[in-house]
Short mmCIF file of C-alpha atoms in Angstrom, two decimals:
data_model
loop_
_atom_site.label_atom_id
_atom_site.label_comp_id
_atom_site.label_asym_id
_atom_site.label_seq_id
_atom_site.Cartn_x
_atom_site.Cartn_y
_atom_site.Cartn_z
CA TYR A 835 14.73 -15.36 -16.28
CA ALA A 836 11.55 -17.37 -13.75
CA PRO A 837 9.85 -14.77 -11.81
CA PRO A 838 8.85 -16.02 -8.76
CA MET A 839 6.17 -18.19 -7.92
CA VAL A 840 2.74 -16.04 -5.66
CA TYR A 841 -0.50 -18.07 -4.28
CA LEU A 842 -2.95 -16.76 -2.39
CA CYS A 843 -2.22 -18.80 1.75
CA ILE A 844 -6.12 -20.12 1.73
CA GLU A 845 -5.51 -22.25 4.44
CA PRO A 846 -3.43 -21.67 7.15
CA THR A 847 0.06 -23.14 6.98
CA SER A 848 -0.02 -23.28 11.55
CA SER A 849 -2.08 -22.64 14.32
CA ARG A 850 -1.03 -18.52 13.52
CA PRO A 851 -4.32 -16.64 12.67
CA ARG A 852 -2.43 -14.28 11.74
CA ASP A 853 -1.48 -16.54 8.20
CA PHE A 854 -4.40 -15.89 6.62
CA LEU A 855 -3.45 -12.15 5.91
CA PHE A 856 -0.61 -12.52 3.12
CA PHE A 857 0.88 -14.35 0.45
CA HIS A 858 3.09 -16.63 0.41
CA PHE A 859 6.15 -16.74 -1.66
CA ALA A 860 7.66 -19.86 -2.89
CA SER A 861 11.26 -17.37 -3.69
CA PRO A 862 12.10 -14.93 -1.54
CA CYS A 863 11.87 -11.31 -3.71
CA ILE A 864 10.66 -8.01 -2.98
CA ILE A 865 7.92 -6.09 -4.97
CA LEU A 866 8.21 -2.23 -4.55
CA LYS A 867 4.52 -0.49 -6.03
CA PRO A 868 4.81 2.70 -6.98
CA MET A 869 2.27 5.08 -5.18
CA LYS A 870 -0.47 5.87 -6.46
CA ASP A 871 -0.71 9.85 -8.26
CA PRO A 872 -3.48 10.86 -7.34
CA LEU A 873 -3.51 9.98 -2.90
CA ARG A 874 0.55 10.74 -2.68
CA LYS A 875 -0.30 14.60 -1.41
CA ARG A 876 -2.95 12.15 1.19
CA ASN A 877 0.09 10.56 2.52
CA PHE A 878 -1.71 7.84 1.10
CA ARG A 879 -0.12 3.78 0.91
CA ASP A 880 -1.01 0.71 1.04
CA LEU A 881 1.25 -2.30 3.21
CA SER A 882 0.79 -4.87 0.90
CA TYR A 883 4.55 -3.61 -0.86
CA LEU A 884 6.05 -4.63 2.97
CA THR A 885 7.68 -7.95 3.97
CA ASN A 886 8.15 -9.33 7.57
CA GLN A 887 10.75 -11.95 9.07
CA ASP A 888 8.77 -15.04 7.69
CA GLY A 889 8.93 -13.76 4.15
CA MET A 890 6.10 -13.01 3.73
CA LYS A 891 3.72 -9.91 2.10
CA LEU A 892 -0.43 -8.50 3.05
CA LYS A 893 -2.52 -9.35 0.57
CA ASP A 894 -2.58 -6.58 -1.85
CA GLY A 895 -6.14 -4.07 -1.55
CA LEU A 896 -7.01 -4.74 1.83
CA PHE A 897 -4.71 -1.82 4.44
CA PHE A 898 -4.53 1.48 4.45
CA ARG A 899 -2.70 3.99 5.73
CA SER A 900 -3.61 7.67 4.93
CA ALA A 901 -3.70 11.47 5.19
CA SER A 902 -7.10 12.92 6.56
CA LEU A 903 -10.48 12.75 4.19
CA TYR A 904 -11.17 16.72 4.46
CA LYS A 905 -12.00 18.33 1.64
CA LEU A 906 -10.82 15.16 -1.68
CA LYS A 907 -9.71 16.52 -4.73
CA LYS A 908 -12.07 14.95 -8.01
CA ARG A 909 -8.89 12.29 -8.53
CA GLU A 910 -8.85 12.18 -5.10
CA ARG A 911 -12.74 10.93 -4.42
CA LYS A 912 -12.34 9.31 -7.39
CA ALA A 913 -8.89 7.25 -6.52
CA TYR A 914 -10.75 6.58 -3.04
CA GLU A 915 -13.83 5.28 -4.07
CA LYS A 916 -12.17 2.41 -6.76
CA LEU A 917 -9.84 1.49 -2.93
CA ASP A 918 -13.58 -0.36 -2.59
CA LEU A 919 -13.53 1.18 0.94
CA ASP A 920 -15.59 -1.32 3.69
CA LEU A 921 -13.53 0.71 6.46
CA ILE A 922 -12.52 3.59 7.84
CA LEU A 923 -10.92 4.41 11.33
CA ASP A 924 -10.11 8.03 12.31
CA PHE A 925 -7.80 8.77 14.52
CA ARG A 926 -8.51 12.41 15.53
CA THR A 927 -9.46 14.46 17.66
CA ASN A 928 -12.60 15.09 18.16
CA GLY A 929 -12.10 19.04 17.70
CA GLU A 930 -9.60 18.24 14.53
CA VAL A 931 -12.82 16.35 13.75
CA TYR A 932 -15.79 19.34 14.01
CA LYS A 933 -13.16 21.47 12.25
CA LYS A 934 -12.22 19.65 9.56
CA PRO A 935 -14.96 16.43 9.47
CA ASP A 936 -14.14 13.97 6.44
CA GLU A 937 -16.27 13.31 3.27
CA SER A 938 -17.97 10.58 3.22
CA ILE A 939 -16.95 6.96 0.87
CA ASP A 940 -19.66 5.05 -0.88
CA GLY A 941 -20.17 1.50 1.18
CA ALA A 942 -17.89 2.57 3.99
CA SER A 943 -18.70 2.58 7.53
CA TYR A 944 -16.69 5.16 9.39
CA VAL A 945 -15.51 4.45 13.10
CA HIS A 946 -14.06 7.98 14.96
CA LEU A 947 -10.94 6.99 17.88
CA PRO A 948 -9.85 9.84 18.91
CA LEU A 949 -6.04 8.24 19.92
CA VAL A 950 -6.05 11.70 22.16
CA PRO A 951 -7.83 14.33 23.58
CA ASP A 952 -7.98 17.10 22.55
CA GLU A 953 -5.78 18.85 25.11
CA THR A 954 -2.70 16.22 24.80
CA MET A 955 -2.20 16.97 21.64
CA GLY A 956 -0.84 20.55 22.39
CA ILE A 957 -0.07 22.04 18.63
CA SER A 958 -2.06 19.92 16.57
CA HIS A 959 -1.62 20.35 11.72
CA GLU A 960 -4.09 22.39 11.77
CA LYS A 961 -3.71 24.67 14.93
CA GLY A 962 0.15 26.48 13.81
CA LEU A 963 1.81 29.27 16.35
CA LYS A 964 -1.57 30.67 17.41
CA GLY A 965 -2.12 30.14 21.32
CA TYR A 966 0.84 27.90 21.67
CA LYS A 967 4.61 29.09 23.93
CA VAL A 968 5.96 25.47 23.65
CA PRO A 969 5.57 23.29 21.18
CA PRO A 970 4.70 19.31 22.70
CA ASN A 971 7.87 16.81 23.57
CA MET A 972 7.51 14.44 20.51
CA ILE A 973 9.01 11.82 21.66
CA GLU A 974 7.17 12.42 24.98
CA LEU A 975 4.19 12.59 23.00
CA TYR A 976 4.62 9.03 21.22
CA ALA A 977 5.67 6.71 24.50
CA HIS A 978 2.67 8.50 26.47
CA ILE A 979 0.13 7.82 23.44
CA VAL A 980 0.88 4.46 23.39
CA THR A 981 0.92 3.55 27.04
CA SER A 982 -1.36 6.25 28.53
CA GLU A 983 -5.24 4.44 29.67
CA GLU A 984 -6.81 7.57 27.59
CA SER A 985 -5.37 5.93 24.67
CA LEU A 986 -5.37 2.18 25.47
CA PRO A 987 -8.45 1.23 24.66
CA HIS A 988 -9.22 2.88 21.59
CA ILE A 989 -5.84 2.06 20.90
CA ARG A 990 -7.29 -1.84 21.32
CA GLU A 991 -10.69 -0.93 19.12
CA ALA A 992 -9.01 -0.35 16.26
CA LEU A 993 -6.28 -3.33 16.00
CA SER A 994 -9.48 -5.19 16.48
CA LYS A 995 -11.31 -4.28 13.37
CA ILE A 996 -8.56 -3.84 11.35
CA PHE A 997 -7.92 -8.13 12.41
CA ASP A 998 -11.55 -7.82 12.05
CA LEU A 999 -11.88 -10.08 8.19
CA SER A 1000 -15.39 -9.90 8.62
CA TYR A 1001 -14.20 -6.26 6.39
CA GLY A 1002 -13.69 -5.85 3.60
CA PRO A 1003 -10.63 -3.26 2.44
CA ARG A 1004 -9.34 -1.19 5.61
CA LEU A 1005 -8.29 2.18 6.02
CA TRP A 1006 -7.33 4.70 8.38
CA HIS A 1007 -6.04 8.26 9.13
CA CYS A 1008 -5.23 10.86 11.55
CA THR A 1009 -4.38 14.67 9.96
CA VAL A 1010 -1.37 13.94 8.03
CA GLY A 1011 -1.41 10.19 8.79
CA LYS A 1012 1.52 10.54 10.02
CA ASP A 1013 1.78 10.30 14.03
CA ARG A 1014 -1.25 7.76 15.19
CA ALA A 1015 -1.87 6.76 11.42
CA GLY A 1016 1.92 5.74 11.78
CA ILE A 1017 1.79 4.89 15.95
CA ILE A 1018 -1.72 2.35 14.52
CA SER A 1019 0.15 1.02 11.60
CA ALA A 1020 3.48 0.22 13.61
CA LEU A 1021 1.70 -1.21 16.26
CA PHE A 1022 -0.20 -3.79 13.51
CA LEU A 1023 2.98 -4.75 11.44
CA LEU A 1024 5.26 -5.19 14.51
CA LEU A 1025 1.85 -7.88 15.87
CA LEU A 1026 2.46 -9.86 12.20
CA GLY A 1027 6.07 -10.40 12.64
CA TYR A 1028 7.27 -7.17 10.79
CA SER A 1029 11.05 -5.89 12.42
CA GLU A 1030 11.96 -2.98 13.36
CA GLU A 1031 13.80 -1.73 10.92
CA ASP A 1032 11.01 -2.13 8.41
CA ILE A 1033 8.28 -0.08 10.83
CA LEU A 1034 10.67 2.62 10.83
CA ASN A 1035 11.16 2.65 7.13
CA ASP A 1036 8.02 2.62 5.82
CA TYR A 1037 7.03 5.60 8.53
CA ALA A 1038 9.99 7.84 7.35
CA ILE A 1039 8.06 7.43 3.51
CA SER A 1040 5.50 10.24 5.42
CA ASP A 1041 8.91 12.49 5.61
CA ARG A 1042 9.59 11.64 2.26
CA ASN A 1043 5.77 12.81 0.82
CA ASP A 1044 5.41 15.63 2.38
CA PHE A 1045 8.75 16.63 2.26
CA ARG A 1046 8.74 20.18 -0.30
CA ARG A 1047 5.85 21.42 2.22
CA LYS A 1048 7.49 21.00 4.83
CA GLY A 1049 10.61 23.17 3.63
CA SER A 1050 7.81 25.79 2.47
CA LEU A 1051 6.33 25.78 5.62
CA TYR A 1052 9.36 25.74 7.70
CA ARG A 1053 10.60 29.15 5.48
CA PHE A 1054 7.12 31.21 6.03
CA LEU A 1055 7.95 30.15 10.08
CA ILE A 1056 10.94 31.55 9.43
CA LEU A 1057 10.49 34.73 8.14
CA VAL A 1058 7.45 35.11 10.62
CA PHE A 1059 8.39 34.64 13.70
CA ALA A 1060 12.37 35.59 12.87
CA TRP A 1061 11.74 36.59 16.63
CA LYS A 1062 10.73 33.35 17.92
CA LYS A 1063 13.70 31.05 16.09
CA ASP A 1064 12.64 28.66 18.41
CA LEU A 1065 8.96 28.15 18.34
CA ALA A 1066 9.99 28.22 14.73
CA ASN A 1067 11.75 25.57 14.71
CA GLY A 1068 9.89 23.60 17.08
CA VAL A 1069 6.91 23.35 15.24
CA TYR A 1070 8.91 23.00 12.46
CA LYS A 1071 9.33 19.28 14.10
CA ILE A 1072 6.92 18.41 14.96
CA MET A 1073 6.10 18.33 10.73
CA ARG A 1074 9.25 15.39 10.45
CA ALA A 1075 8.60 12.64 10.59
CA TYR A 1076 12.06 11.59 12.83
CA LYS A 1077 12.61 8.32 13.21
CA GLU A 1078 13.31 8.26 16.83
CA TYR A 1079 9.70 10.10 17.52
CA LEU A 1080 8.77 6.29 16.78
CA GLU A 1081 11.87 4.53 18.53
CA SER A 1082 9.65 5.79 21.40
CA CYS A 1083 6.80 3.92 21.55
CA PHE A 1084 8.63 0.88 20.66
CA ASN A 1085 10.98 1.94 23.67
CA ALA A 1086 7.65 3.13 26.29
CA MET A 1087 6.74 -0.59 25.31
CA LYS A 1088 9.53 -2.76 25.53
CA GLU A 1089 9.53 -0.99 29.97
CA LYS A 1090 6.10 -1.24 30.35
CA CYS A 1091 6.71 -5.48 29.96
#
């Protein structure tokens, strides 16, 4: 057995600037690296495990997505510090950041880019049920984020910073690393030639990473809010990473083009 030959792309192989970001493979292969156990509950992953439609992969250790860095455990902080992060992008609302600020990571610049204002989110992962009668329609919310004038400037700035090769390892996150971080990750991967199917599969990992907690939450909601079963079901759907949520982004962008 001869392992696939891998070499780092130092010089671009074409006029496309994205070639600087990839390893090139002499033979097709798939390498799935196990998730870092200390950060599993933070919905953390390095996007270098994916292969795009040209058979190329992102360089290892440069592009990370995650949940927020609020109240890190000792082993989690140690794991984040080992990443040698240069940039952290926070996509949460002003209210979310005020209530649950990130812990600082040595050497990392912090940039807050709220993709939507507090009132647009309707119900967040922190607020639960109190004060809300109808949970937001997630398909409509996702489509709104990628098409609204209030979100687009921050989306452009986020992608500009992620693609800025002057930065070293960079990480972006929202609250649980599913919705806003998932949208930015999807746009980033789309621009680099990844298939929608692979992007949707990466998005769905957020569901598996936190599935047990979501199941416990659903049972709690049904028990405590039994007289509001529709509301409990609606909140539970918000917590899930259904592929149709992200598909609504793709559809909304295609309609705009």
